[in-house]
């Protein structure tokens, strides 16, 4: 039988294992929901043992499928930035994993920003100082768990994002490595020089002895311990989830852009072989590193995309299923001036305004459920437009095509409106499991099953293309309405624009 690839997709709310053939076709899937822990306001944790248990169980499930015996290599895609510290001797974590959404590092980040560290951090890591990234979470663990800093200095502890932690467990505690795309999200890694930045390690008080070795995205990471699956399987691919989706969408040339619409939305634009530090609060990051050569991306994230639809259904009870939003939106000729700004947890790129809160604007006596549902969907498109504009200001040409995936990409009305608002064609691939597919492709590349990225690109197949079809004046009017809505929810922390002044 032909060789297959096993992808582990360890996400924020679920863990999945998917078996793929070399054309990127899923053959078997197993998934589990991951419990979330909220010990305090703004804190979010995962239990690393639960993550490991789910990874092991889902991998065993798919390995038991008829094609399970043909797995040639394993690839890992993971929730990024989430931070784990464990004992090298036992593999036990010294604390729950601190999840990317967790804000406990916010004070430290604010102090460092106030002290003028922003430009230096942006130049080295490509990132905006924020507790979203691993550095302040790791500093918190070293400061707050008794004895942690001393043990770390003595080399007794290991730090990793979820990829490293899983690799350690999969290899029976033999291998402490990560990949360049995950390292790029720690706020400790110099993405130009491709090294852990000694100045940032000093700034955050992180001993070098705790850090994993940084590898290419397709590389011999290690083999699984024989006791786990009855044989050693090579782990040869690894990437953070959004970078894995970029691989899955075959965005391999400068200027190609993908946008993933799940709970939140993440847009990545391939910017070629040099990091492009953003002047518009986007993130510069490593898209992938192969053969020692990094390819960079600009990234923009929207915190609330599908979560807005979930809010409409689960919290407000206005719709029964996410798919119903499509039917309601389609029934209206326009939004009738209603805008929903879903800043439930602040605004992401390009605003980075954690204190902004959401608003529903333009209500009239005949505003109904359909207008509100449509406004929720439209908001996703306007926010994507904000990202594309910010990227354009950073010198990334407006893309000819946007490749989309994620749960919301199933909504045809939304995809058409997206094309209309962007003025760009939107392409939806046949397989929208792009994150897991990306991990599998990297594993295949690392195992020598693909000769080059062109072999991977050849597997990408179009399912449907949405062409922009909206009058320019109307488009401009709708966008102006959105910009007005956004200006009303920004927090006062934002310096007022001159026209707002007294
Ligand atoms: P995640 O990986 O972040 O959990 P998914 O990619 O599985 O997210 O997408 C799930 C999200 O997509 C949910 O928030 C859901 O509300 C939204 N969603 C799913 N189907 C539709 C639809 N037809 N229209 C609009 N939103 C949808």
CSV table of C-alpha atoms in Angstrom, one decimal, residues 13-184:
chain,number,residue,atom,x,y,z
A,13,UNK,CA,-10.3,23.8,21.8
A,14,UNK,CA,-9.6,20.4,20.3
A,15,UNK,CA,-7.0,17.8,19.4
A,16,UNK,CA,-7.2,15.9,16.2
A,17,UNK,CA,-5.2,13.2,14.4
A,18,UNK,CA,-5.8,12.9,10.7
A,19,UNK,CA,-4.3,10.3,8.3
A,20,UNK,CA,-3.6,11.7,4.8
A,21,UNK,CA,-2.5,10.2,1.5
A,22,UNK,CA,0.2,12.0,-0.3
A,23,UNK,CA,-2.3,14.0,-2.4
A,24,UNK,CA,-3.6,15.6,0.8
A,25,UNK,CA,-6.8,13.6,0.9
A,26,UNK,CA,-7.9,12.7,4.5
A,27,UNK,CA,-8.3,9.0,5.1
A,28,UNK,CA,-9.1,8.8,8.8
A,29,UNK,CA,-9.9,11.3,11.5
A,30,UNK,CA,-10.1,11.2,15.3
A,31,UNK,CA,-10.8,14.2,17.5
A,32,UNK,CA,-11.4,15.2,21.1
A,33,UNK,CA,-12.5,18.4,22.8
A,34,UNK,CA,-10.0,19.9,25.1
A,35,UNK,CA,-11.1,21.2,28.5
A,36,UNK,CA,-10.4,24.9,29.2
A,37,UNK,CA,-9.5,26.3,32.7
A,38,UNK,CA,-10.2,29.9,33.7
A,39,UNK,CA,-8.6,30.2,37.2
A,40,UNK,CA,-9.0,34.0,37.3
A,41,UNK,CA,-10.4,36.7,35.1
A,42,UNK,CA,-8.1,36.9,32.0
A,43,UNK,CA,-6.3,33.7,32.8
A,44,UNK,CA,-6.6,30.6,30.5
A,45,UNK,CA,-5.0,27.3,31.1
A,46,UNK,CA,-4.8,23.8,29.6
A,47,UNK,CA,-3.7,20.6,31.5
A,48,UNK,CA,-0.6,19.3,29.6
A,49,UNK,CA,-1.5,15.8,30.7
A,50,UNK,CA,-4.9,16.1,29.1
A,51,UNK,CA,-3.3,17.4,25.9
A,52,UNK,CA,-0.9,14.4,25.8
A,53,UNK,CA,-3.7,11.9,26.6
A,54,UNK,CA,-5.8,13.2,23.7
A,55,UNK,CA,-2.8,13.2,21.3
A,56,UNK,CA,-2.0,9.7,22.2
A,57,UNK,CA,-5.6,8.5,22.0
A,58,UNK,CA,-6.4,10.2,18.7
A,59,UNK,CA,-3.1,8.9,17.1
A,60,UNK,CA,-3.9,5.4,18.2
A,61,UNK,CA,-7.4,5.7,16.7
A,62,UNK,CA,-6.2,6.6,13.3
A,63,UNK,CA,-3.3,4.2,13.4
A,64,UNK,CA,-5.9,1.5,13.9
A,65,UNK,CA,-7.6,2.5,10.6
A,66,UNK,CA,-7.1,0.1,7.6
A,67,UNK,CA,-4.3,2.4,6.2
A,68,UNK,CA,-2.7,2.9,9.7
A,69,UNK,CA,0.1,0.5,9.0
A,70,UNK,CA,1.3,2.6,6.0
A,71,UNK,CA,2.2,5.8,8.0
A,72,UNK,CA,5.6,6.9,6.9
A,73,UNK,CA,6.0,10.0,9.1
A,74,UNK,CA,4.3,12.2,11.6
A,75,UNK,CA,3.8,16.0,11.3
A,76,UNK,CA,2.6,18.3,14.2
A,77,UNK,CA,0.6,21.5,13.9
A,78,UNK,CA,-0.2,23.2,17.1
A,79,UNK,CA,-1.9,26.1,18.9
A,80,UNK,CA,0.9,28.7,19.0
A,81,UNK,CA,2.5,30.6,21.9
A,82,UNK,CA,0.9,28.4,24.6
A,83,UNK,CA,3.6,27.8,27.1
A,84,UNK,CA,4.7,24.7,29.0
A,85,UNK,CA,7.6,24.2,31.4
A,86,UNK,CA,8.4,20.6,32.5
A,87,UNK,CA,10.9,18.6,34.4
A,88,UNK,CA,13.5,16.9,32.2
A,89,UNK,CA,13.8,14.1,34.7
A,90,UNK,CA,10.1,13.1,34.8
A,91,UNK,CA,8.5,14.9,31.9
A,92,UNK,CA,6.0,16.4,34.3
A,93,UNK,CA,4.9,20.0,33.8
A,94,UNK,CA,5.6,22.3,36.7
A,95,UNK,CA,2.3,24.1,36.1
A,96,UNK,CA,-0.7,24.0,33.7
A,97,UNK,CA,0.1,25.3,30.2
A,98,UNK,CA,-0.6,29.0,29.9
A,99,UNK,CA,-2.7,29.5,26.8
A,100,UNK,CA,-2.0,32.2,24.2
A,101,UNK,CA,-5.2,34.0,25.2
A,102,UNK,CA,-4.1,34.4,28.8
A,103,UNK,CA,-3.4,38.0,29.8
A,104,UNK,CA,-1.4,37.4,33.0
A,105,UNK,CA,1.8,38.8,31.4
A,106,UNK,CA,0.1,42.1,30.5
A,107,UNK,CA,1.6,44.1,33.3
A,108,UNK,CA,5.1,43.0,32.5
A,109,UNK,CA,4.5,43.7,28.8
A,110,UNK,CA,3.2,47.2,29.6
A,111,UNK,CA,6.3,47.9,31.7
A,112,UNK,CA,8.6,46.8,29.0
A,113,UNK,CA,6.7,48.8,26.4
A,114,UNK,CA,6.8,51.9,28.7
A,115,UNK,CA,10.5,51.5,29.1
A,116,UNK,CA,10.9,51.8,25.3
A,117,UNK,CA,11.5,48.1,24.4
A,118,UNK,CA,8.9,48.1,21.6
A,119,UNK,CA,11.1,48.9,18.6
A,120,UNK,CA,14.0,46.6,19.7
A,121,UNK,CA,11.6,43.7,20.2
A,122,UNK,CA,9.9,44.4,16.9
A,123,UNK,CA,13.2,44.5,15.0
A,124,UNK,CA,14.4,41.2,16.5
A,125,UNK,CA,11.2,39.2,16.7
A,126,UNK,CA,8.8,40.9,14.3
A,127,UNK,CA,6.2,41.1,17.0
A,128,UNK,CA,4.3,43.7,18.9
A,129,UNK,CA,4.9,43.6,22.7
A,130,UNK,CA,2.0,41.6,24.0
A,131,UNK,CA,1.2,39.0,26.6
A,132,UNK,CA,-0.2,36.9,23.8
A,133,UNK,CA,3.3,35.6,23.0
A,134,UNK,CA,5.2,33.1,25.2
A,135,UNK,CA,8.0,35.3,26.7
A,136,UNK,CA,5.9,37.0,29.5
A,137,UNK,CA,4.1,33.7,30.2
A,138,UNK,CA,7.5,31.9,30.7
A,139,UNK,CA,8.7,34.8,32.9
A,140,UNK,CA,5.6,34.4,35.0
A,141,UNK,CA,6.2,30.7,35.4
A,142,UNK,CA,9.8,31.1,36.4
A,143,UNK,CA,8.9,33.8,38.9
A,144,UNK,CA,5.8,32.2,40.3
A,145,UNK,CA,6.5,28.5,40.7
A,146,UNK,CA,8.7,28.0,43.7
A,147,UNK,CA,12.2,27.0,42.8
A,148,UNK,CA,11.6,27.2,39.1
A,149,UNK,CA,14.2,29.8,38.2
A,150,UNK,CA,17.0,28.0,40.0
A,151,UNK,CA,16.0,24.6,38.6
A,152,UNK,CA,15.9,26.2,35.1
A,153,UNK,CA,19.4,27.7,35.5
A,154,UNK,CA,20.7,24.3,36.5
A,155,UNK,CA,19.2,22.7,33.3
A,156,UNK,CA,16.6,20.7,35.2
A,157,UNK,CA,13.6,22.2,33.4
A,158,UNK,CA,12.6,22.4,29.7
A,159,UNK,CA,10.4,25.1,28.1
A,160,UNK,CA,8.4,24.5,25.1
A,161,UNK,CA,5.4,25.6,23.1
A,162,UNK,CA,2.9,22.7,22.6
A,163,UNK,CA,5.0,21.3,19.6
A,164,UNK,CA,8.1,20.8,21.8
A,165,UNK,CA,6.1,19.4,24.6
A,166,UNK,CA,4.5,16.8,22.4
A,167,UNK,CA,7.8,16.0,20.7
A,168,UNK,CA,9.3,15.4,24.1
A,169,UNK,CA,6.5,13.0,25.1
A,170,UNK,CA,6.4,11.3,21.7
A,171,UNK,CA,10.1,10.6,21.8
A,172,UNK,CA,10.0,9.2,25.3
A,173,UNK,CA,11.8,12.3,26.8
A,174,UNK,CA,14.8,12.1,24.4
A,175,UNK,CA,14.3,15.1,22.2
A,176,UNK,CA,13.9,18.8,23.1
A,177,UNK,CA,13.4,20.7,19.8
A,178,UNK,CA,11.0,23.1,18.2
A,179,UNK,CA,10.7,24.5,14.7
A,180,UNK,CA,11.4,28.0,13.5
A,181,UNK,CA,7.7,29.0,13.0
A,182,UNK,CA,6.9,28.2,16.6
A,183,UNK,CA,10.1,29.8,17.9
A,184,UNK,CA,9.1,32.9,16.0
